[in-house]
PDB file of C-alpha atoms in Angstrom:
ATOM      1  CA  MET A 417      15.643  -7.338  22.633  1.00  0.00           C
ATOM      2  CA  GLN A 418      15.064 -10.731  20.707  1.00  0.00           C
ATOM      3  CA  LEU A 419      15.443 -12.090  17.303  1.00  0.00           C
ATOM      4  CA  ARG A 420      12.617 -12.627  14.646  1.00  0.00           C
ATOM      5  CA  TYR A 421      13.063 -14.857  11.648  1.00  0.00           C
ATOM      6  CA  TYR A 422      10.807 -14.188   8.915  1.00  0.00           C
ATOM      7  CA  SER A 423      10.683 -17.838   7.465  1.00  0.00           C
ATOM      8  CA  PRO A 424      11.511 -19.954   5.537  1.00  0.00           C
ATOM      9  CA  LEU A 425      14.445 -19.504   3.450  1.00  0.00           C
ATOM     10  CA  TYR A 426      13.992 -20.780  -0.102  1.00  0.00           C
ATOM     11  CA  ASN A 427      16.351 -23.751   0.330  1.00  0.00           C
ATOM     12  CA  LYS A 428      15.301 -26.449   2.776  1.00  0.00           C
ATOM     13  CA  GLU A 429      18.781 -27.187   4.190  1.00  0.00           C
ATOM     14  CA  GLU A 430      19.682 -23.509   4.531  1.00  0.00           C
ATOM     15  CA  HIS A 431      16.325 -22.834   6.433  1.00  0.00           C
ATOM     16  CA  PHE A 432      17.030 -25.498   9.009  1.00  0.00           C
ATOM     17  CA  GLU A 433      20.752 -24.315   9.585  1.00  0.00           C
ATOM     18  CA  VAL A 434      19.390 -21.095  10.393  1.00  0.00           C
ATOM     19  CA  ILE A 435      16.830 -22.626  12.831  1.00  0.00           C
ATOM     20  CA  LYS A 436      19.675 -24.591  14.388  1.00  0.00           C
ATOM     21  CA  LEU A 437      21.668 -21.484  14.900  1.00  0.00           C
ATOM     22  CA  LEU A 438      18.853 -19.640  16.369  1.00  0.00           C
ATOM     23  CA  GLU A 439      18.374 -22.505  18.875  1.00  0.00           C
ATOM     24  CA  LYS A 440      21.965 -22.450  19.840  1.00  0.00           C
ATOM     25  CA  ILE A 441      22.188 -18.612  20.499  1.00  0.00           C
ATOM     26  CA  ARG A 442      18.938 -18.987  22.691  1.00  0.00           C
ATOM     27  CA  SER A 443      20.561 -21.935  24.672  1.00  0.00           C
ATOM     28  CA  GLU A 444      24.055 -20.452  25.002  1.00  0.00           C
ATOM     29  CA  HIS A 445      23.230 -16.660  25.420  1.00  0.00           C
ATOM     30  CA  GLY A 446      19.601 -16.670  26.547  1.00  0.00           C
ATOM     31  CA  ILE A 447      18.572 -14.579  23.389  1.00  0.00           C
ATOM     32  CA  GLU A 448      15.194 -15.616  22.524  1.00  0.00           C
ATOM     33  CA  TYR A 449      13.635 -15.626  18.952  1.00  0.00           C
ATOM     34  CA  GLU A 450      10.353 -15.880  17.425  1.00  0.00           C
ATOM     35  CA  GLU A 451       9.349 -17.263  13.827  1.00  0.00           C
ATOM     36  CA  ILE A 452       6.891 -15.615  11.578  1.00  0.00           C
ATOM     37  CA  VAL A 453       6.057 -17.647   8.545  1.00  0.00           C
ATOM     38  CA  VAL A 454       5.710 -15.457   5.562  1.00  0.00           C
ATOM     39  CA  GLU A 455       5.927 -17.979   2.697  1.00  0.00           C
ATOM     40  CA  GLU A 456       4.786 -21.619   2.446  1.00  0.00           C
ATOM     41  CA  ARG A 457       6.850 -24.409   1.171  1.00  0.00           C
ATOM     42  CA  ASP A 458       5.812 -27.860   0.173  1.00  0.00           C
ATOM     43  CA  TRP A 459       8.655 -29.285   2.625  1.00  0.00           C
ATOM     44  CA  TYR A 460       7.669 -26.865   5.364  1.00  0.00           C
ATOM     45  CA  PRO A 461       4.455 -27.924   7.637  1.00  0.00           C
ATOM     46  CA  LYS A 462       3.884 -24.448   9.109  1.00  0.00           C
ATOM     47  CA  LYS A 463       1.202 -22.300   7.617  1.00  0.00           C
ATOM     48  CA  LYS A 464       1.543 -18.456   6.560  1.00  0.00           C
ATOM     49  CA  GLN A 465       1.112 -15.884   9.189  1.00  0.00           C
ATOM     50  CA  MET A 466       1.860 -12.709   7.286  1.00  0.00           C
ATOM     51  CA  SER A 467       2.528 -11.605   3.795  1.00  0.00           C
ATOM     52  CA  GLU A 468       6.087 -10.519   2.707  1.00  0.00           C
ATOM     53  CA  VAL A 469       4.409  -7.161   1.616  1.00  0.00           C
ATOM     54  CA  TYR A 470       2.689  -6.449   5.068  1.00  0.00           C
ATOM     55  CA  VAL A 471       6.170  -7.211   6.777  1.00  0.00           C
ATOM     56  CA  TYR A 472       7.925  -4.867   4.535  1.00  0.00           C
ATOM     57  CA  GLU A 473       5.487  -2.128   4.868  1.00  0.00           C
ATOM     58  CA  TYR A 474       5.030  -2.185   8.623  1.00  0.00           C
ATOM     59  CA  HIS A 475       7.786  -4.075  10.211  1.00  0.00           C
ATOM     60  CA  ILE A 476      10.904  -2.948   8.054  1.00  0.00           C
ATOM     61  CA  LYS A 477      10.227   0.149   5.881  1.00  0.00           C
ATOM     62  CA  PRO A 478       9.034   2.453   9.112  1.00  0.00           C
ATOM     63  CA  TYR A 479      12.570   1.687  10.549  1.00  0.00           C
ATOM     64  CA  SER A 480      14.633   1.969   7.291  1.00  0.00           C
ATOM     65  CA  ARG A 481      17.083   4.655   8.631  1.00  0.00           C
ATOM     66  CA  LEU A 482      17.745   2.702  11.931  1.00  0.00           C
ATOM     67  CA  ILE A 483      18.234  -0.734  10.094  1.00  0.00           C
ATOM     68  CA  VAL A 484      20.699   1.000   7.512  1.00  0.00           C
ATOM     69  CA  SER A 485      22.607   2.852  10.409  1.00  0.00           C
ATOM     70  CA  ASN A 486      22.780  -0.489  12.373  1.00  0.00           C
ATOM     71  CA  ARG A 487      23.983  -2.504   9.305  1.00  0.00           C
ATOM     72  CA  ASN A 488      26.780   0.069   8.905  1.00  0.00           C
ATOM     73  CA  LYS A 489      27.794  -0.171  12.516  1.00  0.00           C
ATOM     74  CA  LEU A 490      28.480  -3.972  12.080  1.00  0.00           C
ATOM     75  CA  ILE A 491      30.065  -3.556   8.825  1.00  0.00           C
ATOM     76  CA  GLU A 492      32.608  -0.732  10.107  1.00  0.00           C
ATOM     77  CA  ARG A 493      34.000  -2.697  13.095  1.00  0.00           C
ATOM     78  CA  GLY A 494      37.382  -2.974  11.709  1.00  0.00           C
ATOM     79  CA  GLU A 495      38.706  -6.525  11.844  1.00  0.00           C
ATOM     80  CA  ARG A 496      35.534  -7.734  13.290  1.00  0.00           C
ATOM     81  CA  GLY A 497      33.303  -6.088  10.585  1.00  0.00           C
ATOM     82  CA  LEU A 498      30.602  -8.269   9.099  1.00  0.00           C
ATOM     83  CA  ASP A 499      30.467  -8.957   5.420  1.00  0.00           C
ATOM     84  CA  LEU A 500      26.979  -7.430   4.827  1.00  0.00           C
ATOM     85  CA  TYR A 501      25.656  -5.474   1.955  1.00  0.00           C
ATOM     86  CA  ASP A 502      26.088  -1.727   1.978  1.00  0.00           C
ATOM     87  CA  ASP A 503      22.596  -0.764   0.520  1.00  0.00           C
ATOM     88  CA  THR A 504      19.307   0.870   1.123  1.00  0.00           C
ATOM     89  CA  VAL A 505      16.538  -1.143   2.716  1.00  0.00           C
ATOM     90  CA  SER A 506      14.298  -0.706  -0.368  1.00  0.00           C
ATOM     91  CA  ARG A 507      17.068  -2.138  -2.620  1.00  0.00           C
ATOM     92  CA  LEU A 508      17.609  -4.991  -0.302  1.00  0.00           C
ATOM     93  CA  PHE A 509      14.058  -6.009   0.072  1.00  0.00           C
ATOM     94  CA  LYS A 510      12.409  -4.924  -3.279  1.00  0.00           C
ATOM     95  CA  SER A 511      13.088  -5.720  -6.984  1.00  0.00           C
ATOM     96  CA  ARG A 512      13.257  -3.109  -9.665  1.00  0.00           C
ATOM     97  CA  PRO A 513       9.491  -3.875 -10.681  1.00  0.00           C
ATOM     98  CA  GLY A 514       8.462  -3.636  -7.039  1.00  0.00           C
ATOM     99  CA  ASN A 515       8.162  -7.067  -5.875  1.00  0.00           C
ATOM    100  CA  VAL A 516       8.989  -7.541  -2.191  1.00  0.00           C
ATOM    101  CA  TYR A 517      11.187 -10.470  -0.845  1.00  0.00           C
ATOM    102  CA  VAL A 518      11.342 -10.792   2.791  1.00  0.00           C
ATOM    103  CA  ALA A 519      11.385 -14.603   3.368  1.00  0.00           C
ATOM    104  CA  GLY A 520      14.569 -15.778   4.957  1.00  0.00           C
ATOM    105  CA  THR A 521      15.238 -12.519   6.932  1.00  0.00           C
ATOM    106  CA  VAL A 522      16.436 -12.336  10.412  1.00  0.00           C
ATOM    107  CA  ALA A 523      15.820  -9.105  12.373  1.00  0.00           C
ATOM    108  CA  VAL A 524      16.759  -7.765  15.728  1.00  0.00           C
ATOM    109  CA  VAL A 525      13.608  -6.431  17.585  1.00  0.00           C
ATOM    110  CA  ASP A 526      13.406  -4.224  20.613  1.00  0.00           C
ATOM    111  CA  ASN A 527       9.838  -3.223  21.659  1.00  0.00           C
ATOM    112  CA  GLU A 528       8.389  -4.014  18.436  1.00  0.00           C
ATOM    113  CA  VAL A 529      10.914  -1.728  16.791  1.00  0.00           C
ATOM    114  CA  VAL A 530      13.120  -3.398  14.233  1.00  0.00           C
ATOM    115  CA  LEU A 531      16.720  -2.220  14.854  1.00  0.00           C
ATOM    116  CA  LEU A 532      18.428  -4.634  12.228  1.00  0.00           C
ATOM    117  CA  ALA A 533      17.469  -6.767   9.342  1.00  0.00           C
ATOM    118  CA  VAL A 534      19.763  -9.165   7.302  1.00  0.00           C
ATOM    119  CA  LYS A 535      18.540 -10.957   4.507  1.00  0.00           C
ATOM    120  CA  GLY A 536      19.442 -14.179   2.482  1.00  0.00           C
ATOM    121  CA  TYR A 537      21.496 -17.135   3.797  1.00  0.00           C
ATOM    122  CA  ASP A 538      25.017 -15.592   3.516  1.00  0.00           C
ATOM    123  CA  GLU A 539      24.190 -12.531   5.560  1.00  0.00           C
ATOM    124  CA  VAL A 540      21.834 -14.260   7.992  1.00  0.00           C
ATOM    125  CA  SER A 541      24.520 -17.004   8.690  1.00  0.00           C
ATOM    126  CA  THR A 542      27.238 -14.384   9.048  1.00  0.00           C
ATOM    127  CA  PHE A 543      25.345 -12.427  11.584  1.00  0.00           C
ATOM    128  CA  LEU A 544      23.905 -15.475  13.475  1.00  0.00           C
ATOM    129  CA  ARG A 545      27.456 -17.061  13.753  1.00  0.00           C
ATOM    130  CA  ALA A 546      29.214 -13.701  14.984  1.00  0.00           C
ATOM    131  CA  LEU A 547      26.201 -13.460  17.534  1.00  0.00           C
ATOM    132  CA  LEU A 548      26.957 -16.993  18.536  1.00  0.00           C
ATOM    133  CA  ARG A 549      30.776 -16.091  19.295  1.00  0.00           C
ATOM    134  CA  GLU A 550      30.162 -12.613  20.810  1.00  0.00           C
ATOM    135  CA  GLY A 551      26.756 -12.990  22.464  1.00  0.00           C
ATOM    136  CA  LYS A 552      24.771 -10.003  23.722  1.00  0.00           C
ATOM    137  CA  SER A 553      27.820  -7.635  23.409  1.00  0.00           C
ATOM    138  CA  LEU A 554      27.313  -7.730  19.845  1.00  0.00           C
ATOM    139  CA  LEU A 555      23.621  -6.512  20.115  1.00  0.00           C
ATOM    140  CA  SER A 556      24.978  -3.778  22.480  1.00  0.00           C
ATOM    141  CA  ILE A 557      26.392  -1.693  19.825  1.00  0.00           C
ATOM    142  CA  LEU A 558      23.129  -1.255  17.877  1.00  0.00           C
ATOM    143  CA  GLU A 559      21.441   2.082  18.024  1.00  0.00           C
ATOM    144  CA  ARG A 560      17.785   1.990  19.431  1.00  0.00           C
ATOM    145  CA  GLY A 561      14.924   3.910  18.041  1.00  0.00           C
ATOM    146  CA  LYS A 562      11.300   4.949  18.942  1.00  0.00           C
ATOM    147  CA  VAL A 563       8.087   3.219  18.004  1.00  0.00           C
ATOM    148  CA  LYS A 564       7.014   5.144  14.819  1.00  0.00           C
ATOM    149  CA  THR A 565       3.291   5.384  14.364  1.00  0.00           C
ATOM    150  CA  THR A 566       1.816   3.880  11.012  1.00  0.00           C
ATOM    151  CA  VAL A 567      -1.248   3.583   9.558  1.00  0.00           C
ATOM    152  CA  LYS A 568      -2.615  -0.074   9.082  1.00  0.00           C
ATOM    153  CA  PHE A 569      -2.092  -1.615   5.722  1.00  0.00           C
ATOM    154  CA  GLU A 570      -5.775  -2.006   5.269  1.00  0.00           C
ATOM    155  CA  ASP A 571      -6.701   1.578   6.174  1.00  0.00           C
ATOM    156  CA  ARG A 572      -4.340   3.319   3.611  1.00  0.00           C
ATOM    157  CA  GLU A 573      -5.947   5.217   0.812  1.00  0.00           C
ATOM    158  CA  ASP A 574      -3.718   3.419  -1.867  1.00  0.00           C
ATOM    159  CA  ILE A 575      -4.842  -0.040  -0.646  1.00  0.00           C
ATOM    160  CA  ILE A 576      -8.480   0.972  -0.567  1.00  0.00           C
ATOM    161  CA  LYS A 577      -8.276   2.173  -4.068  1.00  0.00           C
ATOM    162  CA  ARG A 578      -6.806  -0.878  -5.420  1.00  0.00           C
ATOM    163  CA  LEU A 579      -9.540  -2.790  -3.486  1.00  0.00           C
ATOM    164  CA  LEU A 580     -12.167  -0.821  -5.286  1.00  0.00           C
ATOM    165  CA  VAL A 581     -10.276  -1.281  -8.651  1.00  0.00           C
ATOM    166  CA  ASP A 582     -10.440  -5.057  -8.249  1.00  0.00           C
ATOM    167  CA  GLY A 583     -14.048  -5.106  -7.280  1.00  0.00           C
ATOM    168  CA  LEU A 584     -15.412  -2.509 -10.025  1.00  0.00           C
ATOM    169  CA  SER A 585     -13.303  -4.390 -12.770  1.00  0.00           C
ATOM    170  CA  LYS A 586     -15.930  -7.319 -12.469  1.00  0.00           C
ATOM    171  CA  ASN A 587     -18.831  -5.227 -13.745  1.00  0.00           C
ATOM    172  CA  PHE A 588     -17.262  -2.051 -15.523  1.00  0.00           C
ATOM    173  CA  ASP A 589     -15.486  -2.071 -18.718  1.00  0.00           C
ATOM    174  CA  TYR A 590     -12.801   0.420 -17.719  1.00  0.00           C
ATOM    175  CA  VAL A 591     -11.465   1.508 -14.228  1.00  0.00           C
ATOM    176  CA  PHE A 592      -9.198   4.535 -13.880  1.00  0.00           C
ATOM    177  CA  MET A 593      -7.381   5.682 -10.835  1.00  0.00           C
ATOM    178  CA  ASP A 594      -5.853   9.097  -9.834  1.00  0.00           C
ATOM    179  CA  VAL A 595      -7.075  10.793 -12.760  1.00  0.00           C
ATOM    180  CA  LYS A 596      -5.899  14.484 -13.552  1.00  0.00           C
ATOM    181  CA  TYR A 597      -6.450  15.281 -17.295  1.00  0.00           C
ATOM    182  CA  ASN A 598      -6.972  13.533 -20.558  1.00  0.00           C
ATOM    183  CA  ALA A 599      -3.454  13.659 -22.086  1.00  0.00           C
ATOM    184  CA  VAL A 600       0.065  13.102 -21.536  1.00  0.00           C
ATOM    185  CA  ILE A 601       2.105  16.417 -21.782  1.00  0.00           C
ATOM    186  CA  GLY A 602       3.228  16.905 -25.343  1.00  0.00           C
ATOM    187  CA  TYR A 603       0.802  14.211 -26.814  1.00  0.00           C
ATOM    188  CA  GLU A 604      -1.935  16.483 -27.453  1.00  0.00           C
ATOM    189  CA  ASP A 605      -3.855  19.460 -26.103  1.00  0.00           C
ATOM    190  CA  ILE A 606      -5.526  18.988 -22.789  1.00  0.00           C
ATOM    191  CA  PHE A 607      -9.190  19.680 -22.871  1.00  0.00           C
ATOM    192  CA  ILE A 608     -10.521  17.565 -19.774  1.00  0.00           C
ATOM    193  CA  MET A 609      -9.102  18.531 -16.350  1.00  0.00           C
ATOM    194  CA  PHE A 610     -10.250  16.920 -13.131  1.00  0.00           C
ATOM    195  CA  THR A 611     -10.047  19.429  -9.949  1.00  0.00           C
ATOM    196  CA  PRO A 612      -9.648  17.938  -7.648  1.00  0.00           C
ATOM    197  CA  ASP A 613      -8.109  14.499  -9.022  1.00  0.00           C
ATOM    198  CA  ALA A 614     -10.765  11.939  -9.441  1.00  0.00           C
ATOM    199  CA  ASP A 615      -9.518   9.122  -7.190  1.00  0.00           C
ATOM    200  CA  ILE A 616     -11.661   6.365  -9.133  1.00  0.00           C
ATOM    201  CA  ILE A 617     -13.596   6.541 -12.340  1.00  0.00           C
ATOM    202  CA  ALA A 618     -15.558   3.496 -13.376  1.00  0.00           C
ATOM    203  CA  VAL A 619     -17.161   3.262 -16.926  1.00  0.00           C
ATOM    204  CA  ASP A 620     -19.832   1.131 -18.488  1.00  0.00           C
ATOM    205  CA  GLU A 621     -19.326   1.797 -22.016  1.00  0.00           C
ATOM    206  CA  LYS A 622     -22.418  -0.008 -23.373  1.00  0.00           C
ATOM    207  CA  LYS A 623     -24.825   1.519 -20.901  1.00  0.00           C
ATOM    208  CA  GLU A 624     -22.760   5.053 -20.989  1.00  0.00           C
ATOM    209  CA  ARG A 625     -22.624   4.894 -17.104  1.00  0.00           C
ATOM    210  CA  ILE A 626     -19.938   6.656 -15.546  1.00  0.00           C
ATOM    211  CA  ILE A 627     -19.424   6.581 -11.629  1.00  0.00           C
ATOM    212  CA  GLY A 628     -16.892   8.747  -9.625  1.00  0.00           C
ATOM    213  CA  ILE A 629     -15.508   7.673  -6.099  1.00  0.00           C
ATOM    214  CA  GLU A 630     -13.522   9.970  -3.588  1.00  0.00           C
ATOM    215  CA  VAL A 631     -11.589   7.762  -1.504  1.00  0.00           C
ATOM    216  CA  LYS A 632     -10.440   8.585   2.172  1.00  0.00           C
ATOM    217  CA  GLY A 633      -8.291   6.280   4.553  1.00  0.00           C
ATOM    218  CA  TYR A 634      -6.333   6.973   7.658  1.00  0.00           C
ATOM    219  CA  ARG A 635      -3.387   9.320   8.237  1.00  0.00           C
ATOM    220  CA  VAL A 636      -0.868   9.847  10.875  1.00  0.00           C
ATOM    221  CA  LYS A 637      -1.383  13.204  12.489  1.00  0.00           C
ATOM    222  CA  GLY A 638       0.190  14.302  15.924  1.00  0.00           C
ATOM    223  CA  GLY A 639       1.644  10.824  16.738  1.00  0.00           C
ATOM    224  CA  ARG A 640      -1.576   8.922  16.190  1.00  0.00           C
ATOM    225  CA  THR A 641      -3.698   7.796  13.348  1.00  0.00           C
ATOM    226  CA  GLU A 642      -6.993   9.280  12.356  1.00  0.00           C
ATOM    227  CA  LYS A 643      -9.306   9.319   9.504  1.00  0.00           C
ATOM    228  CA  ALA A 644      -8.895  11.933   6.564  1.00  0.00           C
ATOM    229  CA  SER A 645     -10.445  15.310   7.188  1.00  0.00           C
ATOM    230  CA  VAL A 646     -14.270  15.109   7.122  1.00  0.00           C
ATOM    231  CA  TYR A 647     -14.390  18.874   5.723  1.00  0.00           C
ATOM    232  CA  GLU A 648     -11.837  17.776   3.022  1.00  0.00           C
ATOM    233  CA  ALA A 649     -13.803  14.601   2.067  1.00  0.00           C
ATOM    234  CA  ILE A 650     -17.267  16.488   1.909  1.00  0.00           C
ATOM    235  CA  GLY A 651     -15.694  19.268  -0.187  1.00  0.00           C
ATOM    236  CA  GLU A 652     -13.712  17.063  -2.583  1.00  0.00           C
ATOM    237  CA  ALA A 653     -16.851  14.732  -3.159  1.00  0.00           C
ATOM    238  CA  MET A 654     -19.118  17.722  -3.776  1.00  0.00           C
ATOM    239  CA  MET A 655     -16.810  18.747  -6.644  1.00  0.00           C
ATOM    240  CA  TYR A 656     -17.374  15.554  -8.477  1.00  0.00           C
ATOM    241  CA  LEU A 657     -20.928  16.598  -9.221  1.00  0.00           C
ATOM    242  CA  VAL A 658     -19.690  19.350 -11.457  1.00  0.00           C
ATOM    243  CA  ASN A 659     -16.176  17.727 -12.469  1.00  0.00           C
ATOM    244  CA  PRO A 660     -14.361  17.999 -14.844  1.00  0.00           C
ATOM    245  CA  TYR A 661     -13.557  21.464 -16.236  1.00  0.00           C
ATOM    246  CA  MET A 662     -14.023  20.712 -20.098  1.00  0.00           C
ATOM    247  CA  LYS A 663     -13.059  22.984 -22.999  1.00  0.00           C
ATOM    248  CA  TYR A 664     -13.575  21.100 -26.078  1.00  0.00           C
ATOM    249  CA  ARG A 665     -12.973  22.595 -29.698  1.00  0.00           C
ATOM    250  CA  GLY A 666     -13.022  25.988 -28.047  1.00  0.00           C
ATOM    251  CA  GLU A 667     -16.339  25.668 -26.269  1.00  0.00           C
ATOM    252  CA  TRP A 668     -16.762  25.575 -22.480  1.00  0.00           C
ATOM    253  CA  ILE A 669     -19.001  22.590 -21.601  1.00  0.00           C
ATOM    254  CA  ASP A 670     -20.633  22.914 -18.271  1.00  0.00           C
ATOM    255  CA  GLY A 671     -21.857  20.168 -16.009  1.00  0.00           C
ATOM    256  CA  GLY A 672     -20.361  16.938 -14.816  1.00  0.00           C
ATOM    257  CA  ILE A 673     -19.802  13.405 -16.350  1.00  0.00           C
ATOM    258  CA  PHE A 674     -20.689  11.326 -13.339  1.00  0.00           C
ATOM    259  CA  ASP A 675     -24.039   9.682 -13.194  1.00  0.00           C
ATOM    260  CA  GLU A 676     -23.376   8.797  -9.567  1.00  0.00           C
ATOM    261  CA  VAL A 677     -20.820  10.161  -7.076  1.00  0.00           C
ATOM    262  CA  TRP A 678     -19.770   8.172  -4.052  1.00  0.00           C
ATOM    263  CA  LEU A 679     -17.551   8.848  -0.962  1.00  0.00           C
ATOM    264  CA  CYS A 680     -15.640   5.937   0.307  1.00  0.00           C
ATOM    265  CA  TYR A 681     -14.137   5.570   3.896  1.00  0.00           C
ATOM    266  CA  PRO A 682     -12.736   2.429   5.333  1.00  0.00           C
ATOM    267  CA  TYR A 683     -15.627   1.729   8.044  1.00  0.00           C
ATOM    268  CA  LYS A 684     -19.197   2.721   8.475  1.00  0.00           C
ATOM    269  CA  ARG A 685     -18.393   4.269  11.704  1.00  0.00           C
ATOM    270  CA  ASP A 686     -16.183   6.894   9.922  1.00  0.00           C
ATOM    271  CA  PHE A 687     -19.489   8.426   8.532  1.00  0.00           C
ATOM    272  CA  GLU A 688     -21.388   8.807  11.661  1.00  0.00           C
ATOM    273  CA  GLU A 689     -20.589  12.407  12.458  1.00  0.00           C
ATOM    274  CA  PHE A 690     -21.740  13.733   9.158  1.00  0.00           C
ATOM    275  CA  LYS A 691     -23.986  11.048   7.731  1.00  0.00           C
ATOM    276  CA  LYS A 692     -27.092  13.213   8.199  1.00  0.00           C
ATOM    277  CA  VAL A 693     -25.427  16.229   6.460  1.00  0.00           C
ATOM    278  CA  MET A 694     -24.645  13.923   3.463  1.00  0.00           C
ATOM    279  CA  GLU A 695     -28.230  12.768   3.364  1.00  0.00           C
ATOM    280  CA  LEU A 696     -29.062  16.303   1.954  1.00  0.00           C
ATOM    281  CA  THR A 697     -26.827  15.610  -1.013  1.00  0.00           C
ATOM    282  CA  PRO A 698     -27.079  13.104  -3.860  1.00  0.00           C
ATOM    283  CA  ILE A 699     -23.471  11.759  -2.855  1.00  0.00           C
ATOM    284  CA  GLY A 700     -23.593   7.892  -2.026  1.00  0.00           C
ATOM    285  CA  LEU A 701     -21.627   6.667   1.107  1.00  0.00           C
ATOM    286  CA  ILE A 702     -19.858   3.325   1.113  1.00  0.00           C
ATOM    287  CA  SER A 703     -17.460   1.580   3.359  1.00  0.00           C
ATOM    288  CA  ALA A 704     -14.545  -0.122   1.828  1.00  0.00           C
ATOM    289  CA  TYR A 705     -15.007  -3.234   4.066  1.00  0.00           C
ATOM    290  CA  GLU A 706     -18.637  -3.042   5.139  1.00  0.00           C
ATOM    291  CA  GLY A 707     -20.410  -2.028   2.215  1.00  0.00           C
ATOM    292  CA  VAL A 708     -23.219   0.646   1.184  1.00  0.00           C
ATOM    293  CA  VAL A 709     -24.095   3.308   4.037  1.00  0.00           C
ATOM    294  CA  LYS A 710     -26.221   5.444   1.740  1.00  0.00           C
ATOM    295  CA  ARG A 711     -27.027   4.840  -1.970  1.00  0.00           C
ATOM    296  CA  ALA A 712     -26.043   7.487  -4.273  1.00  0.00           C
ATOM    297  CA  ASP A 713     -28.942   9.487  -6.052  1.00  0.00           C
ATOM    298  CA  PRO A 714     -28.666  10.500  -9.823  1.00  0.00           C
ATOM    299  CA  ASN A 715     -26.276  13.506 -10.191  1.00  0.00           C
ATOM    300  CA  PRO A 716     -28.632  16.559 -10.925  1.00  0.00           C
ATOM    301  CA  PHE A 717     -25.516  18.358 -12.720  1.00  0.00           C
ATOM    302  CA  VAL A 718     -24.637  15.491 -15.127  1.00  0.00           C
ATOM    303  CA  SER A 719     -24.218  16.730 -18.781  1.00  0.00           C
ATOM    304  CA  GLU A 720     -24.926  14.327 -21.479  1.00  0.00           C
ATOM    305  CA  LYS A 721     -22.614  16.470 -23.792  1.00  0.00           C
ATOM    306  CA  ALA A 722     -19.680  16.325 -21.359  1.00  0.00           C
ATOM    307  CA  LYS A 723     -20.364  12.446 -21.011  1.00  0.00           C
ATOM    308  CA  LYS A 724     -20.193  11.844 -24.722  1.00  0.00           C
ATOM    309  CA  VAL A 725     -16.821  13.933 -24.957  1.00  0.00           C
ATOM    310  CA  PHE A 726     -15.308  11.926 -22.247  1.00  0.00           C
ATOM    311  CA  LEU A 727     -16.622   8.667 -23.566  1.00  0.00           C
ATOM    312  CA  ASN A 728     -15.150   9.566 -27.005  1.00  0.00           C
ATOM    313  CA  SER A 729     -11.772  10.514 -25.360  1.00  0.00           C
ATOM    314  CA  LEU A 730     -11.304   7.315 -23.401  1.00  0.00           C
ATOM    315  CA  GLY A 731      -7.945   6.309 -25.174  1.00  0.00           C
ATOM    316  CA  SER A 732      -6.268   9.589 -24.108  1.00  0.00           C
ATOM    317  CA  PHE A 733      -6.610   8.475 -20.348  1.00  0.00           C
ATOM    318  CA  VAL A 734      -4.671   5.318 -20.781  1.00  0.00           C
ATOM    319  CA  SER A 735      -1.937   6.195 -18.162  1.00  0.00           C
ATOM    320  CA  TYR A 736      -4.579   6.037 -15.627  1.00  0.00           C
ATOM    321  CA  ILE A 737      -6.160   2.694 -16.610  1.00  0.00           C
ATOM    322  CA  ARG A 738      -5.976   0.275 -13.781  1.00  0.00           C
ATOM    323  CA  GLY A 739      -8.639  -2.384 -14.575  1.00  0.00           C
ATOM    324  CA  GLY A 740     -11.980  -3.315 -16.176  1.00  0.00           C
ATOM    325  CA  LYS A 741     -13.302  -5.980 -18.425  1.00  0.00           C
ATOM    326  CA  LYS A 742     -12.216  -4.005 -21.490  1.00  0.00           C
ATOM    327  CA  ALA A 743      -9.012  -2.464 -19.991  1.00  0.00           C
ATOM    328  CA  ARG A 744      -6.733  -4.148 -22.776  1.00  0.00           C
ATOM    329  CA  ASN A 745      -8.564  -2.161 -25.441  1.00  0.00           C
ATOM    330  CA  LEU A 746      -6.754   0.951 -24.192  1.00  0.00           C
ATOM    331  CA  LEU A 747      -3.436  -0.516 -23.346  1.00  0.00           C
TER     332      LEU A 747
END
């Protein structure tokens, strides 16, 4: 069991006071500590090692229940109770808009499991001074947990989608994400519906070119991480060829809107077992981090009429807009 300091605090003097306390605890009680720099300061020469978002998602969030339980154990010790905030992990480390603030946090770590996290100089100094007084007996009251399997940050579907949005926004006018239908309920009648949902839609308005991308990442299954189901991926990507269902002014319009359809996995190796099968389809294959595996052929089921209806209805997809050169035109 050791301490971990996600440094530095925003205040220079407070930061070096924390370092001094950590050194004293190591010297007097033999409790080791490590420092991970998550923010850079003009007055601090050490370089950033991890982002605050990464630390929150992979060091802290997976152990939220354990962290809250152990914070409560320290609060509820009667006369020796520590003055810590009684709150959830998300409220402690995230703002209402969703920004993450981890810098200045001190954690207790056991076999890479974060048992406790205290944040801000007041909490950190309160905890460290108590630890300096009581030594390892203070840590002995903490509940221990099991290592939780998590998907690496870069292998998650939501992160890959954001990566694609950023890349496509340089060349396309509008980029939409997780598209279900063309209107907010109660705003107007829904006449365009994607089944399954379209993960990424990129539109070049001038060229009247539309591409669709089905995105698959890694998931936790049976205590280990593995890529999303191949059969699920192939089936959903094939549906893009004829997506969406469209009933416009009482008329069913057959055919899809996508000039090209792509299937995206994190790595090229993820396509090996079904690459030959996919060569029989017009669907393109792309690795999020290693580029094109197989180029998409023109969609044989594309309908110019369906495309026209979709392009004339872009304003009703405003809730799904995530990027593009003209994104502000719809916002």
